[in-house]
Coordinates of C-alpha atoms in Angstrom, one line a residue:
Chain N
G254 CA -16.7 -47.7 -19.9
E255 CA -13.8 -48.0 -22.4
N256 CA -14.3 -46.0 -25.6
V257 CA -13.1 -47.5 -28.8
E258 CA -13.0 -45.2 -31.8
Q259 CA -13.0 -46.8 -35.2
H260 CA -12.2 -45.2 -38.5
P261 CA -13.2 -44.9 -41.2
S262 CA -17.0 -45.6 -41.0
T263 CA -17.1 -46.6 -44.7
L264 CA -14.3 -47.8 -47.0
S265 CA -14.5 -48.4 -50.7
V266 CA -11.6 -50.1 -52.4
Q267 CA -10.9 -51.6 -55.8
E268 CA -10.4 -55.3 -56.0
G269 CA -6.8 -56.2 -55.4
D270 CA -6.0 -53.0 -53.4
S271 CA -5.4 -53.0 -49.7
A272 CA -7.7 -51.9 -46.9
V273 CA -6.8 -50.5 -43.5
I274 CA -9.1 -49.9 -40.6
K275 CA -7.8 -48.2 -37.4
C276 CA -9.1 -48.2 -33.8
T277 CA -7.9 -46.1 -30.9
Y278 CA -8.5 -46.5 -27.2
S279 CA -7.6 -44.8 -24.0
D280 CA -7.4 -47.4 -21.2
S281 CA -4.0 -49.0 -20.6
A282 CA -5.6 -52.0 -18.9
S283 CA -6.9 -53.2 -22.3
N284 CA -4.9 -56.4 -23.1
Y285 CA -6.8 -58.2 -25.9
F286 CA -7.9 -56.8 -29.3
P287 CA -10.0 -59.0 -31.7
W288 CA -11.4 -58.1 -35.1
Y289 CA -14.8 -59.4 -36.3
K290 CA -16.3 -59.5 -39.8
Q291 CA -20.1 -59.4 -40.1
E292 CA -21.8 -60.3 -43.3
L293 CA -25.4 -59.5 -44.0
G294 CA -27.8 -61.7 -42.0
K295 CA -25.0 -63.3 -40.0
G296 CA -23.4 -62.9 -36.7
P297 CA -19.9 -61.4 -36.2
Q298 CA -17.1 -63.8 -37.1
L299 CA -13.8 -63.6 -35.4
I300 CA -11.1 -63.2 -38.1
I301 CA -8.0 -62.3 -36.2
D302 CA -7.0 -61.2 -32.7
I303 CA -3.9 -59.9 -30.9
R304 CA -2.8 -59.7 -27.3
S305 CA -1.0 -56.8 -25.7
N306 CA 2.4 -58.6 -25.6
V307 CA 2.5 -58.9 -29.4
G308 CA 3.0 -56.1 -31.9
E309 CA 1.8 -57.8 -35.1
K310 CA 0.0 -60.9 -36.2
K311 CA -0.7 -62.1 -39.7
D312 CA -3.0 -64.8 -41.2
Q313 CA -2.8 -65.0 -45.0
R314 CA -4.2 -61.8 -46.4
I315 CA -5.2 -60.4 -43.0
A316 CA -2.9 -58.7 -40.4
V317 CA -3.3 -56.8 -37.2
T318 CA -0.8 -54.4 -35.7
L319 CA -0.9 -53.0 -32.2
N320 CA 0.9 -49.9 -30.9
K321 CA 0.5 -50.0 -27.1
T322 CA 2.3 -46.7 -26.6
A323 CA 0.0 -44.8 -29.0
K324 CA -3.0 -46.9 -28.0
H325 CA -4.1 -47.9 -31.4
F326 CA -4.5 -51.1 -33.4
S327 CA -5.2 -51.6 -37.1
L328 CA -6.6 -54.3 -39.4
H329 CA -4.9 -54.7 -42.8
I330 CA -6.4 -56.6 -45.6
T331 CA -4.2 -57.1 -48.7
E332 CA -5.3 -58.1 -52.2
T333 CA -8.9 -57.5 -51.4
Q334 CA -11.6 -59.6 -53.1
P335 CA -15.3 -59.0 -53.5
E336 CA -16.0 -61.5 -50.7
D337 CA -14.2 -59.2 -48.3
S338 CA -17.2 -56.8 -48.5
A339 CA -18.7 -56.8 -45.0
V340 CA -18.9 -54.7 -41.8
Y341 CA -15.8 -55.0 -39.7
F342 CA -15.7 -54.4 -36.0
C343 CA -12.8 -53.9 -33.7
A344 CA -13.1 -54.7 -30.1
L345 CA -11.1 -54.8 -26.9
R346 CA -11.1 -56.4 -23.5
R347 CA -9.7 -55.1 -20.2
I348 CA -7.6 -57.4 -18.1
D349 CA -10.2 -57.4 -15.3
S350 CA -13.4 -57.4 -17.3
W351 CA -14.3 -61.1 -16.9
G352 CA -14.3 -61.6 -20.7
K353 CA -16.5 -58.6 -21.6
L354 CA -15.8 -57.0 -25.0
Q355 CA -16.2 -53.4 -25.9
F356 CA -16.9 -52.8 -29.6
G357 CA -16.0 -50.0 -32.1
A358 CA -18.7 -48.5 -34.3
G359 CA -17.9 -50.6 -37.3
T360 CA -16.5 -50.0 -40.8
Q361 CA -18.6 -50.9 -43.9
V362 CA -16.0 -52.2 -46.5
V363 CA -17.1 -52.4 -50.1
V364 CA -14.8 -54.1 -52.6
T365 CA -15.6 -53.2 -56.2
P366 CA -14.5 -55.5 -59.0
Chain C
S276 CA -14.5 -73.2 -32.4
A277 CA -17.9 -74.0 -30.8
V278 CA -21.0 -74.3 -32.9
I279 CA -23.6 -71.8 -31.5
S280 CA -27.3 -72.2 -32.5
Q281 CA -29.8 -69.5 -31.8
K282 CA -33.6 -69.9 -32.0
P283 CA -35.6 -68.4 -33.5
S284 CA -33.6 -66.8 -36.2
R285 CA -36.2 -64.1 -36.7
D286 CA -39.6 -63.1 -35.4
I287 CA -42.2 -60.5 -35.8
C288 CA -44.1 -59.7 -32.5
Q289 CA -46.9 -57.6 -31.3
R290 CA -46.1 -54.8 -28.8
G291 CA -46.7 -55.7 -25.2
T292 CA -45.8 -59.4 -25.7
S293 CA -42.6 -61.3 -24.7
L294 CA -40.3 -63.5 -26.6
T295 CA -37.7 -66.0 -25.3
I296 CA -34.6 -66.5 -27.4
Q297 CA -32.6 -69.7 -27.0
C298 CA -28.8 -70.2 -27.3
Q299 CA -27.4 -73.7 -27.5
V300 CA -23.7 -74.5 -27.7
D301 CA -22.2 -77.9 -28.8
S302 CA -19.6 -77.9 -26.0
Q303 CA -19.4 -76.7 -22.4
V304 CA -18.3 -73.1 -22.1
T305 CA -17.7 -71.0 -19.0
M306 CA -18.7 -67.7 -20.4
M307 CA -22.0 -66.8 -22.2
F308 CA -23.0 -63.3 -23.1
W309 CA -26.0 -61.6 -24.7
Y310 CA -25.7 -58.6 -26.9
R311 CA -28.1 -56.2 -28.7
Q312 CA -27.4 -54.8 -32.1
Q313 CA -29.8 -52.1 -33.2
P314 CA -30.3 -51.5 -36.9
G315 CA -27.0 -50.3 -38.5
Q316 CA -25.3 -50.0 -35.2
S317 CA -22.5 -51.7 -33.2
L318 CA -22.9 -54.4 -30.5
T319 CA -23.9 -53.5 -27.0
L320 CA -23.5 -56.0 -24.2
I321 CA -26.8 -56.7 -22.3
A322 CA -25.5 -59.1 -19.7
T323 CA -23.3 -62.0 -18.8
A324 CA -25.2 -65.2 -18.3
N325 CA -23.9 -67.0 -15.2
Q326 CA -24.4 -70.7 -14.7
G327 CA -26.3 -71.4 -11.5
S328 CA -26.7 -67.7 -10.5
E329 CA -28.3 -64.5 -11.6
A330 CA -27.0 -62.8 -14.7
T331 CA -24.8 -59.7 -14.5
Y332 CA -26.4 -56.8 -16.3
E333 CA -24.7 -53.8 -17.9
S334 CA -25.7 -50.3 -17.2
G335 CA -29.0 -49.5 -18.9
F336 CA -30.3 -53.1 -18.9
V337 CA -32.5 -54.6 -16.1
I338 CA -33.6 -58.1 -15.2
D339 CA -37.3 -57.2 -15.4
K340 CA -37.0 -56.3 -19.1
F341 CA -34.4 -58.9 -20.1
P342 CA -34.6 -61.9 -17.8
I343 CA -31.9 -64.5 -18.5
S344 CA -31.5 -68.1 -17.6
R345 CA -28.4 -70.3 -17.7
P346 CA -29.3 -73.8 -16.4
N347 CA -26.1 -75.5 -17.5
L348 CA -22.8 -74.9 -19.4
T349 CA -24.3 -75.3 -22.9
F350 CA -27.6 -73.4 -22.8
S351 CA -29.0 -70.0 -22.1
T352 CA -32.2 -68.0 -22.8
L353 CA -32.9 -64.3 -23.1
T354 CA -36.4 -63.1 -22.7
V355 CA -37.4 -59.7 -24.1
S356 CA -40.4 -58.6 -22.0
N357 CA -43.3 -56.3 -22.7
M358 CA -41.9 -55.4 -26.1
S359 CA -42.1 -52.0 -27.8
P360 CA -41.0 -51.0 -31.3
E361 CA -37.7 -49.7 -29.7
D362 CA -36.8 -53.3 -29.0
S363 CA -36.6 -54.1 -32.7
S364 CA -33.0 -55.3 -32.9
I365 CA -30.7 -58.2 -33.5
Y366 CA -30.1 -60.2 -30.3
L367 CA -26.8 -62.1 -30.3
C368 CA -25.5 -64.8 -28.1
S369 CA -21.7 -65.2 -27.7
V370 CA -19.5 -67.7 -25.9
S371 CA -16.0 -68.3 -24.8
G372 CA -14.3 -71.2 -23.1
T373 CA -12.9 -69.0 -20.4
E374 CA -12.8 -65.3 -19.8
N375 CA -9.4 -65.1 -21.4
Q376 CA -10.3 -67.1 -24.6
P377 CA -11.7 -65.7 -27.9
Q378 CA -15.4 -65.0 -28.0
H379 CA -17.6 -66.5 -30.8
F380 CA -21.0 -65.4 -31.8
G381 CA -24.2 -67.1 -33.0
D382 CA -26.0 -65.8 -36.1
G383 CA -28.5 -63.8 -33.9
T384 CA -32.2 -63.4 -33.7
R385 CA -33.7 -60.6 -35.8
L386 CA -36.7 -59.2 -33.9
S387 CA -39.3 -56.8 -35.2
I388 CA -42.0 -55.4 -33.1
L389 CA -45.1 -54.0 -34.7

């Protein structure tokens, strides 16, 4: 199956600073790239997604960038707050996968006040 | 997005027993999936629950161990059969309106086997 490599595995940032998480993939047939946030005791929550015909998408303090040529996509969180502390997962979907997602290993983000 | 309810939210079971997990959605959806998340790990797809036909299982998962039902477009069950401690995980249901729409997750069932 498709491999999705996610880095870093842990990320500690000071409140107010920015956080960036990067995922790389190898399959050119991937066309949809969502990001999920999972808080303790909860299921993953979709926070932003991007399709392969778009290079960047922004929603308030969260943005996702996609470089199809280099086959990587990144999550950017600006002005981090303690409530941004969670595990973040990247994922992707192939064009012919009938909706199935492949997930990265996850990044534990800790925002310290 | 759809409201997804999973029951039970958690359980502690004896080895050798079976547990059925329910997933209820507040609107009709085409796609329903079941994932496993082992402690501290990422999500692994178990199967796609198909309405009116047998589920489609991923490599490493078999129907005898994880039988799935999907009687309609709003409900599915996953059974974890003949449980062993290695089955201790979070089991998550996810849904999407179609195969091209975003996928949303329930809060999962936290299962511990003694």
